[in-house]
Tab-separated table of C-alpha atoms in Angstrom:
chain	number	residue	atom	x	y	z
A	1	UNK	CA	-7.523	31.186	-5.147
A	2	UNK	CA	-7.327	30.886	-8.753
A	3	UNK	CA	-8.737	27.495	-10.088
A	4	UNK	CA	-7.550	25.039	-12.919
A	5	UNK	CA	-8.653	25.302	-16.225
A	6	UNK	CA	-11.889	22.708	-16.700
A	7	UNK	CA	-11.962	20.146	-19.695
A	8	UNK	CA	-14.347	21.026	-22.325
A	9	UNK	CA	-18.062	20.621	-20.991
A	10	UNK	CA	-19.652	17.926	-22.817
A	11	UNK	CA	-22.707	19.519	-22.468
A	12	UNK	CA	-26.140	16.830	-22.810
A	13	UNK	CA	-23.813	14.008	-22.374
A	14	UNK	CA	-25.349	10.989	-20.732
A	15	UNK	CA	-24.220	9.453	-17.521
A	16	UNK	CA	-21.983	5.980	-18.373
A	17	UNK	CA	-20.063	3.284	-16.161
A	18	UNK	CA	-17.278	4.856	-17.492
A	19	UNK	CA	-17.811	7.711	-15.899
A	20	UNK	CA	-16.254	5.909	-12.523
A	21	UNK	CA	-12.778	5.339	-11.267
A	22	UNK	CA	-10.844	3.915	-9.330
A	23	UNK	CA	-7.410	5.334	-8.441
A	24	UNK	CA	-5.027	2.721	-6.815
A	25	UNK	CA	-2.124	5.150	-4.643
A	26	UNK	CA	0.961	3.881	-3.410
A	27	UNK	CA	3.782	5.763	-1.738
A	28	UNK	CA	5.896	6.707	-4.729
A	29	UNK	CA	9.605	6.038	-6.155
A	30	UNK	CA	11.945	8.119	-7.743
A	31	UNK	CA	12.541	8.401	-11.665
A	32	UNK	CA	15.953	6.567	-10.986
A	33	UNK	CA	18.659	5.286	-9.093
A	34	UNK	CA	20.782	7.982	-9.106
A	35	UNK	CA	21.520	11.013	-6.524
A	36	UNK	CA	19.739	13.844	-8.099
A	37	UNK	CA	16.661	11.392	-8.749
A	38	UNK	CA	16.581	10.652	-4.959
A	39	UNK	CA	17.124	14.368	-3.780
A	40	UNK	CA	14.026	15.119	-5.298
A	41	UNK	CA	11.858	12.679	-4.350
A	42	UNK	CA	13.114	12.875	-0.851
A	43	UNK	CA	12.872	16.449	-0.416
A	44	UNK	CA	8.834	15.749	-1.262
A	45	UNK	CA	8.424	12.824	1.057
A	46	UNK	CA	10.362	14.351	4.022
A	47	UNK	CA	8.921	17.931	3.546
A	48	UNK	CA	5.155	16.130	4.463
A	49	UNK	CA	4.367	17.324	7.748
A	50	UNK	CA	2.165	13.555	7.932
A	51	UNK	CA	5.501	12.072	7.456
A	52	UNK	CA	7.617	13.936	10.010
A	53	UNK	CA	5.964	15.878	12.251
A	54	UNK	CA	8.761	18.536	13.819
A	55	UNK	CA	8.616	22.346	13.941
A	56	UNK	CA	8.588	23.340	10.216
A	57	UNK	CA	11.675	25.677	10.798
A	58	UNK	CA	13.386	23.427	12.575
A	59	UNK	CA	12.719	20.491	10.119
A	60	UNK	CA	14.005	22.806	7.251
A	61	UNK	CA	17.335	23.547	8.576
A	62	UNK	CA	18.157	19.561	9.165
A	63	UNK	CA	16.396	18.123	5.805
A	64	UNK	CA	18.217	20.966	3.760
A	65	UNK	CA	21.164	21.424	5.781
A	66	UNK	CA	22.324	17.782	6.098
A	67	UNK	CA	20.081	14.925	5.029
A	68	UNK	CA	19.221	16.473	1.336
A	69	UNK	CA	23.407	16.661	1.410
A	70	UNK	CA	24.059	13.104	2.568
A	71	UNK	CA	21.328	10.861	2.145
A	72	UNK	CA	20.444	10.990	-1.693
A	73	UNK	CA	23.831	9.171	-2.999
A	74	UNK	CA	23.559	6.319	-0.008
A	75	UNK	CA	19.342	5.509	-0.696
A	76	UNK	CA	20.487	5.716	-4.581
A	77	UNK	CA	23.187	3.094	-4.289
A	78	UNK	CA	20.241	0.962	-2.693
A	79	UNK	CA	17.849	1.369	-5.155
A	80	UNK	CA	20.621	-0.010	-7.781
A	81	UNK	CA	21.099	-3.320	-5.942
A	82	UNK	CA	16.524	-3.979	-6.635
A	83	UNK	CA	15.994	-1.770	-10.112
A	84	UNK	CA	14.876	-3.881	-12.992
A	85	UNK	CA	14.986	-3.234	-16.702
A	86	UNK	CA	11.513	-2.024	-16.817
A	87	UNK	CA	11.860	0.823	-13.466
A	88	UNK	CA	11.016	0.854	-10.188
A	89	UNK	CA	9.570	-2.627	-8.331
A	90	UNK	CA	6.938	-0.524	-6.422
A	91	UNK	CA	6.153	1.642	-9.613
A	92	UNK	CA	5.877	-1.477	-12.199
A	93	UNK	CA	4.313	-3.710	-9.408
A	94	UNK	CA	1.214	-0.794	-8.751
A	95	UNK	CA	0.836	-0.606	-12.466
A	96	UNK	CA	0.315	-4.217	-12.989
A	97	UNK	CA	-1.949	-4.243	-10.354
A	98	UNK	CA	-3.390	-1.259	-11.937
A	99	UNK	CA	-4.351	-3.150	-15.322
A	100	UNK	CA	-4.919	-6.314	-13.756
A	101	UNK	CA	-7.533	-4.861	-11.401
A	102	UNK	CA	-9.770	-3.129	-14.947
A	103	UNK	CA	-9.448	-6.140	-16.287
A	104	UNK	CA	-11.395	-8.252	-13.368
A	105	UNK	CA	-13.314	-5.729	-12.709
A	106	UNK	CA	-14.413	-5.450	-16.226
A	107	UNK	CA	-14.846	-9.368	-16.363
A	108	UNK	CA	-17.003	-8.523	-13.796
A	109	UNK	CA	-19.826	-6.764	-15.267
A	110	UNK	CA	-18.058	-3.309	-13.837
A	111	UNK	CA	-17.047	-1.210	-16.366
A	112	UNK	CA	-15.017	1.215	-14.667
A	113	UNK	CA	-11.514	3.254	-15.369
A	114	UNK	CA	-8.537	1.794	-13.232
A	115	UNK	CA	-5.709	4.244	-12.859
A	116	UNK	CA	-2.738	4.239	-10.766
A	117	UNK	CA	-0.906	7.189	-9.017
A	118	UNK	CA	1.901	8.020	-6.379
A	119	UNK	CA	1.723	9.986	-3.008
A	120	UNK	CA	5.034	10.932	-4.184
A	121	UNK	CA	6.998	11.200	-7.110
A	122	UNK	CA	5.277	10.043	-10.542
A	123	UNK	CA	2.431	9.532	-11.772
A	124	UNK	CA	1.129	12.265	-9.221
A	125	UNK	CA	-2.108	12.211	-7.775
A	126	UNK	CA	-3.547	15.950	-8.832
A	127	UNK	CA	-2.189	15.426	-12.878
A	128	UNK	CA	-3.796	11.454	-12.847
A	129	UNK	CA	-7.021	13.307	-11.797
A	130	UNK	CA	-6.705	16.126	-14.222
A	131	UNK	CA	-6.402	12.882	-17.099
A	132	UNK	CA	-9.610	11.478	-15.204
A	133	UNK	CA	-11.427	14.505	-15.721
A	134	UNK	CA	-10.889	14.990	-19.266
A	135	UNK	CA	-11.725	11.678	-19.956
A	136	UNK	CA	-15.198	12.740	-18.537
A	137	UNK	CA	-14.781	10.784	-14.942
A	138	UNK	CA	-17.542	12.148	-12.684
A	139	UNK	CA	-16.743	9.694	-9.788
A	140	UNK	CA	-13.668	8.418	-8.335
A	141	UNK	CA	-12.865	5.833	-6.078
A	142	UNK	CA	-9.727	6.782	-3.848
A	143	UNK	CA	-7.720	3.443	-3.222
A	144	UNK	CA	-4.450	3.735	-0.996
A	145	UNK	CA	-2.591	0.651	-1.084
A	146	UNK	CA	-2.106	0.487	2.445
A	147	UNK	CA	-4.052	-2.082	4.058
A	148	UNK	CA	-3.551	-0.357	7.517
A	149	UNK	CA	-4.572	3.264	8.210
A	150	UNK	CA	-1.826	5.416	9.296
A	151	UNK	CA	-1.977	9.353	9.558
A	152	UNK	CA	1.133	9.353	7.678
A	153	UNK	CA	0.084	7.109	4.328
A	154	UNK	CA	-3.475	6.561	4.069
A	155	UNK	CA	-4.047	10.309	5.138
A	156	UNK	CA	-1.179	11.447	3.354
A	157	UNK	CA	-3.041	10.618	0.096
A	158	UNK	CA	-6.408	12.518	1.552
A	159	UNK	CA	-4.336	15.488	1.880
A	160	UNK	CA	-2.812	15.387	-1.920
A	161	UNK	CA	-6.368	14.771	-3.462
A	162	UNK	CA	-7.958	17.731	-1.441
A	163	UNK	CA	-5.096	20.150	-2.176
A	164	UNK	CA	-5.987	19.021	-6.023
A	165	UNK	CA	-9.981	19.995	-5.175
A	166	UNK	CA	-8.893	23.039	-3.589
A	167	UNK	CA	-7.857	24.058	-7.760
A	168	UNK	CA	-10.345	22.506	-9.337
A	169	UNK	CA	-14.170	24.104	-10.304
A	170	UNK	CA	-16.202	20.853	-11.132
A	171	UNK	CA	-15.589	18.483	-9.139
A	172	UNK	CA	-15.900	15.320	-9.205
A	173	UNK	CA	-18.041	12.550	-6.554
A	174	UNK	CA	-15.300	11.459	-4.261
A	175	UNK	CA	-15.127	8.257	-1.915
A	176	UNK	CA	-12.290	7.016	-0.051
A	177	UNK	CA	-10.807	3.377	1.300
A	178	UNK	CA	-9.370	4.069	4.784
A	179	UNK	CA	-8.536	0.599	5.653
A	180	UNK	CA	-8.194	-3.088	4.942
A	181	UNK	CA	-6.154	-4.380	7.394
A	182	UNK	CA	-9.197	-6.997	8.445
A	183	UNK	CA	-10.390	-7.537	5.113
A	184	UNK	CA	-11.575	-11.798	4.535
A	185	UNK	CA	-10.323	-11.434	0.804
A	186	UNK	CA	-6.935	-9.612	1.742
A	187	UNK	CA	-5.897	-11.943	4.650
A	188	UNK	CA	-7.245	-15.345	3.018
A	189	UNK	CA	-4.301	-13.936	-0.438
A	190	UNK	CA	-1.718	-13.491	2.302
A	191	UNK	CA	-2.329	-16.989	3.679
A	192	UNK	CA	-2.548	-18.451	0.235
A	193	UNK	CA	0.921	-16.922	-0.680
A	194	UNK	CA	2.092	-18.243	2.522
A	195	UNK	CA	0.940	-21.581	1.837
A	196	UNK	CA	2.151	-21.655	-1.819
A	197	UNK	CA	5.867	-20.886	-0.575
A	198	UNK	CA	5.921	-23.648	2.083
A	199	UNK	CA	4.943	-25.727	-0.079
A	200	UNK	CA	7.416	-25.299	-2.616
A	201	UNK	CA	10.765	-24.435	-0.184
A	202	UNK	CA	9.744	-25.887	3.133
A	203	UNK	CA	8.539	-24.517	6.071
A	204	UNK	CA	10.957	-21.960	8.396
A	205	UNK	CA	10.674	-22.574	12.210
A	206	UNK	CA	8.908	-19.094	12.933
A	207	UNK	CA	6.486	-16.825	10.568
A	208	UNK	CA	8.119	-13.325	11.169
A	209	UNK	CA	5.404	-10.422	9.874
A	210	UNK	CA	7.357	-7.453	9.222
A	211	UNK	CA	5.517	-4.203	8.662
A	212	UNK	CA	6.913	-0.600	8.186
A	213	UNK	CA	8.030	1.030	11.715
A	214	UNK	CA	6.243	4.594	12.866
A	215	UNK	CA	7.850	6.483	16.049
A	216	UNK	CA	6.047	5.409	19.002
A	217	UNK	CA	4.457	8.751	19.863
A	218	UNK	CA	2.588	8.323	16.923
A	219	UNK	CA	0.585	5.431	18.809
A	220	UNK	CA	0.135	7.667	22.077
A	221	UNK	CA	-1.257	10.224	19.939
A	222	UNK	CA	-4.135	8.758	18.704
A	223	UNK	CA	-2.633	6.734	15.550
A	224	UNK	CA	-4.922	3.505	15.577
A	225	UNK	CA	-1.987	2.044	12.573
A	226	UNK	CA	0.257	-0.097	15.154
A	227	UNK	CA	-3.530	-1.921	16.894
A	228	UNK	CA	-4.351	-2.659	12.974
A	229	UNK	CA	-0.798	-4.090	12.449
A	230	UNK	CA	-1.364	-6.146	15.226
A	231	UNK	CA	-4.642	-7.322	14.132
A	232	UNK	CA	-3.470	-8.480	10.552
A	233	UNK	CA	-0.806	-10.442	11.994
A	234	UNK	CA	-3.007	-12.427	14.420
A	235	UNK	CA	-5.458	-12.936	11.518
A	236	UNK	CA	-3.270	-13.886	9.502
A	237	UNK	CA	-1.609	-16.920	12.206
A	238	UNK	CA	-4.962	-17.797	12.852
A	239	UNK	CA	-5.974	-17.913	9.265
A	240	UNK	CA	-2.569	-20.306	8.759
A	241	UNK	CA	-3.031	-22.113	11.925
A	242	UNK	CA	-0.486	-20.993	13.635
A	243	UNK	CA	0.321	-21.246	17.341
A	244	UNK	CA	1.985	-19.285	19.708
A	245	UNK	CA	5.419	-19.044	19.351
A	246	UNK	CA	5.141	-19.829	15.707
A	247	UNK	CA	4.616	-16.329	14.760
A	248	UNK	CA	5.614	-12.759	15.572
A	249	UNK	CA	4.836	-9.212	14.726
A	250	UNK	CA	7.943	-6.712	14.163
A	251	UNK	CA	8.326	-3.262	13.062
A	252	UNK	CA	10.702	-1.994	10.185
A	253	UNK	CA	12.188	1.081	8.771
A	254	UNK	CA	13.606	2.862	11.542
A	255	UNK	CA	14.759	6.227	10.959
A	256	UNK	CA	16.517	8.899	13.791
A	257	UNK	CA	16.735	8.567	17.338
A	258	UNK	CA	13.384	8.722	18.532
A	259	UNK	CA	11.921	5.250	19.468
A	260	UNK	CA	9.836	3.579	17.246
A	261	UNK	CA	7.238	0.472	17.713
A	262	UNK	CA	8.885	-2.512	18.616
A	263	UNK	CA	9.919	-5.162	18.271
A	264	UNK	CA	12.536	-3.911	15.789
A	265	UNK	CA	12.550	-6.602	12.697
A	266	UNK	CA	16.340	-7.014	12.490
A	267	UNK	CA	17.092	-7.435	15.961
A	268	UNK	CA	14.733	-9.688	16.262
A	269	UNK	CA	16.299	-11.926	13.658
A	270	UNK	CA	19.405	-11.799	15.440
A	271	UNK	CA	17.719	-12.668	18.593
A	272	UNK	CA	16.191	-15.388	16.841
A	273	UNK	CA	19.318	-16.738	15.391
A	274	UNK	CA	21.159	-16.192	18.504
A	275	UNK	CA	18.465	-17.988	20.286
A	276	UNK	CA	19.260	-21.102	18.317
A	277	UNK	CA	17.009	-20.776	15.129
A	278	UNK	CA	17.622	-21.917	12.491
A	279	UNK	CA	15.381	-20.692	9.672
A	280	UNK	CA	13.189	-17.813	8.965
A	281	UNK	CA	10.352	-17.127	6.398
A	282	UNK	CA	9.339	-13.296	6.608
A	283	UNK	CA	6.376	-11.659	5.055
A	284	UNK	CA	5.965	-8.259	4.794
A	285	UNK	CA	1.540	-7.622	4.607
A	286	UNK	CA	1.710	-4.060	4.964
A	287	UNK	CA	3.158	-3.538	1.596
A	288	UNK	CA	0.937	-4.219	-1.537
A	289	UNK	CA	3.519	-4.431	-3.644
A	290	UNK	CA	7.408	-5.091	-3.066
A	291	UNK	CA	9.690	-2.330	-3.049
A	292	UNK	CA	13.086	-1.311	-1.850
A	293	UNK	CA	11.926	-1.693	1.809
A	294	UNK	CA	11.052	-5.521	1.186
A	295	UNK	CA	13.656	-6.416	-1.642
A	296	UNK	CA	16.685	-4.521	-0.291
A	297	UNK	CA	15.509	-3.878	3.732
A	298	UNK	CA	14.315	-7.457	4.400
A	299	UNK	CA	15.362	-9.737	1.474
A	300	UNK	CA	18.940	-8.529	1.396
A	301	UNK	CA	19.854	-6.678	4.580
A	302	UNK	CA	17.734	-8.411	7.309
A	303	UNK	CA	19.297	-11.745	5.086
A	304	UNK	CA	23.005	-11.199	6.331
A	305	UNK	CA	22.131	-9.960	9.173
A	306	UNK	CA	20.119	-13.479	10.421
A	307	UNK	CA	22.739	-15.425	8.862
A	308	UNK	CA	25.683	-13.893	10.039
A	309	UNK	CA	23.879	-13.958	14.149
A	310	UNK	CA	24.060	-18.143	12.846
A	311	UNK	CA	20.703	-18.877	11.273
A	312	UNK	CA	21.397	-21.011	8.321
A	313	UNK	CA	17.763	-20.401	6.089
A	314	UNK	CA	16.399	-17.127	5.759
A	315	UNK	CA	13.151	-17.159	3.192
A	316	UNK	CA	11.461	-14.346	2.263
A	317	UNK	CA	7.982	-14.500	1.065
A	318	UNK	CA	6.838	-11.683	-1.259
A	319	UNK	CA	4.191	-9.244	-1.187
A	320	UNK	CA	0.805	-9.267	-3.117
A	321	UNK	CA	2.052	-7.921	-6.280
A	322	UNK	CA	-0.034	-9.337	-8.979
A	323	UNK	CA	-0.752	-12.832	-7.386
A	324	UNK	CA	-4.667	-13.958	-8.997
A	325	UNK	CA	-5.369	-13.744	-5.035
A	326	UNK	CA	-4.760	-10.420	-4.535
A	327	UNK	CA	-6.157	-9.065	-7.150
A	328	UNK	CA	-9.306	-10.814	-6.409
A	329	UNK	CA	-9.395	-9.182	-2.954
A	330	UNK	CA	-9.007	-5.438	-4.286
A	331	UNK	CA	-11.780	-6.224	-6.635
A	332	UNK	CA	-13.890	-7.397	-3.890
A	333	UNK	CA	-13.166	-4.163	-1.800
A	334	UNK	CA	-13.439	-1.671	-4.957
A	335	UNK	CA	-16.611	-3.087	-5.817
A	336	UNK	CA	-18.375	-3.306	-2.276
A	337	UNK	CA	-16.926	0.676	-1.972
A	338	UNK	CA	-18.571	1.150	-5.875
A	339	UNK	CA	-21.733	0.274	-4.774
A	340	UNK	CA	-24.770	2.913	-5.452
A	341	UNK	CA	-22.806	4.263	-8.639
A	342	UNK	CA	-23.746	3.130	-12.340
A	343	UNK	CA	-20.963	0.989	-12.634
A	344	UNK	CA	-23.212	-1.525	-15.274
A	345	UNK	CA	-24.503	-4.938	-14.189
A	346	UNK	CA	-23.824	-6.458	-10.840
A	347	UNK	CA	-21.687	-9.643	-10.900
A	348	UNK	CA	-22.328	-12.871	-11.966
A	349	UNK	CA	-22.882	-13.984	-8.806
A	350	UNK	CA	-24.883	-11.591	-7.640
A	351	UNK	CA	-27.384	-12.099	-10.389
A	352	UNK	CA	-27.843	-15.927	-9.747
A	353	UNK	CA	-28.576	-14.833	-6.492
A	354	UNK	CA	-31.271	-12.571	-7.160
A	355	UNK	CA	-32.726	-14.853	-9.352
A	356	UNK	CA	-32.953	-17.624	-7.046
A	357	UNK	CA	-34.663	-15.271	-4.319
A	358	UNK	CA	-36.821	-14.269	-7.391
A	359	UNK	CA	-38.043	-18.059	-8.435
A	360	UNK	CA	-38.070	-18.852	-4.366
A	361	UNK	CA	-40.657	-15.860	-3.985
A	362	UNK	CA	-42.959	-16.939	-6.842
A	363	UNK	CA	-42.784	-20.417	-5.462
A	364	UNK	CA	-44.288	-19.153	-2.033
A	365	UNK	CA	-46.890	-17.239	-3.951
């Protein structure tokens, strides 16, 4: 196998904290709300075998033969009703995050490169690593922004970056995130944004936390991403004080016949409102950042849906995005997984501490 093309060798070059990154991956979006836009990025999502996992050849004939045909025009018209002036939500949301993250990181006494890139669509994994590299990155940090590990995200993004180091000669010292489902930093931000909205719009009668739906085989299989949904949710009820019956877990996202985790998020909401509730707030922690499955899936869709089954309040509480919170909690996981490389001082904190244990070791002397 041919290989890539290296970057001029810097030869004699010393060894800097900017020789470390961090690259923050989310899922991807397309260049645009329009058909052809979405017939490309869907042929690259679909065509993962992590995403869908049927018979190549028999996959083939049914992505190419009718959803490639029909789907495009009917996810573009969605992606029209949550586009903003500046692009995609989930593109502009991981950016931000992106730049925000350098920045505290940087006020932290780590001076490391932040870059963002998208499992699909662009900026693409392999070319944000090629700009790494000739920016003389010798270590990267491998962030998914998917606090719970699935085969078909989190692994998804293992797969691009190796098929990148299967081109490349030199390459660079590679660590990954798997997981942060559990995380104190990233459950204590989802509890503050919780929190925040009650306190400004009231509190609904149940805490519904949506998170994207995988076929149930998946599970059965050996896929630990439903038990880590799970996990998050009661975390995050216990974290709120929550009690049973306050709060449920639902699943999201369906797509073909096959059954999927359950409970199903919409139903439920018409169950709900059916029941005899009468307001909803519904969070969505499995996304870092919002995107059409929050804005137009849950915000707008799920919406009608509960109020037309009679609930009269639906609120829906937004992801992460750029909240002070969140970004504080991936800068706490970047820089426990940084550790051991010459990222520049430890933090503030960190030094205080070492002092004290210093002056409390000379006073026992």
């Amino acid at each position: 196998m041919p290989f890539l093309p290296e970057p001029p060798q810097r030869h004699g070059a010393a060894s800097t904290a900017t020789d470390v990154a961090v690259l923050l991956c989310n899922l991807g979006t397309p260049d645009a709300p329009t058909a052809p836009a979405l017939r490309r990025y869907l042929a690259q999502f679909l065509s993962d075998p992590r995403v869908v996992e049927i018979p190549r050849l028999v996959w083939a004939l049914i992505l190419h033969g009718i959803i490639l045909r029909v789907r495009p025009a009917k996810s573009a018209a969605k992606y029209a009703t949550v586009w903003t002036p500046e692009g995609s939500p989930l593109k502009v949301w991981t950016e931000r995050q992106a730049k925000l993250l350098q920045g505290l990181l940087g006020e932290r006494g780590l001076h490391v490169r932040v870059a963002c890139a998208m499992r699909y669509g662009q900026p693409a994994i392999a070319a944000t690593l090629d700009a790494l590299k000739r920016e003389g990155v010798r270590r990267v940090l491998v962030l998914p922004a998917y606090p719970q590990y699935s085969g078909a995200t989190t692994a998804s993004v293992v797969d691009d970056v190796a098929r990148w180091a299967l081109k490349t000669r030199h390459l660079p010292e590679l660590r990954f995130v798997n997981r942060y489902h559990d995380d104190a930093g990233y459950i204590a931000a989802l509890a503050q944004t919780v929190r925040e909205h009650w306190q400004r719009e009231g509190r609904g009668e149940k805490l519904v936390m949506s998170f994207h739906g995988m076929p149930e085989r998946t599970l059965h299989l050996g896929d630990p991403y439903h038990c880590e949904c799970l996990k998050t949710g009661r975390l995050l009820a216990e974290a709120l004080g929550l009690k049973e019956g306050e709060w449920m877990v639902s699943f999201q996202s369906r797509f073909g016949r096959a059954k999927w985790l359950q409970p199903y998020t919409e139903p439920s909401l018409v169950a709900l409102a059916r029941g005899g509730a009468k307001s909803v707030d519904v969070i969505c922690p499995g996304f870092a950042a919002d995107c059409l499955e929050t804005l137009e899936e849950i915000a707008q869709e799920a919406r009608d849906a509960f109020l037309a089954a009679g609930g009269q309040r639906f609120a829906y509480i937004p992801c992460l995005n750029d909240h002070p919170a969140g970004i504080r909690a991936l800068a706490a996981l970047a820089e426990r997984h940084l550790q051991g490389w010459p990222v520049a001082e430890p933090h503030a904190d960190t030094l205080a501490l070492q002092r004290q244990r210093a002056l409390a070791a000379g006073a026992r002397e």
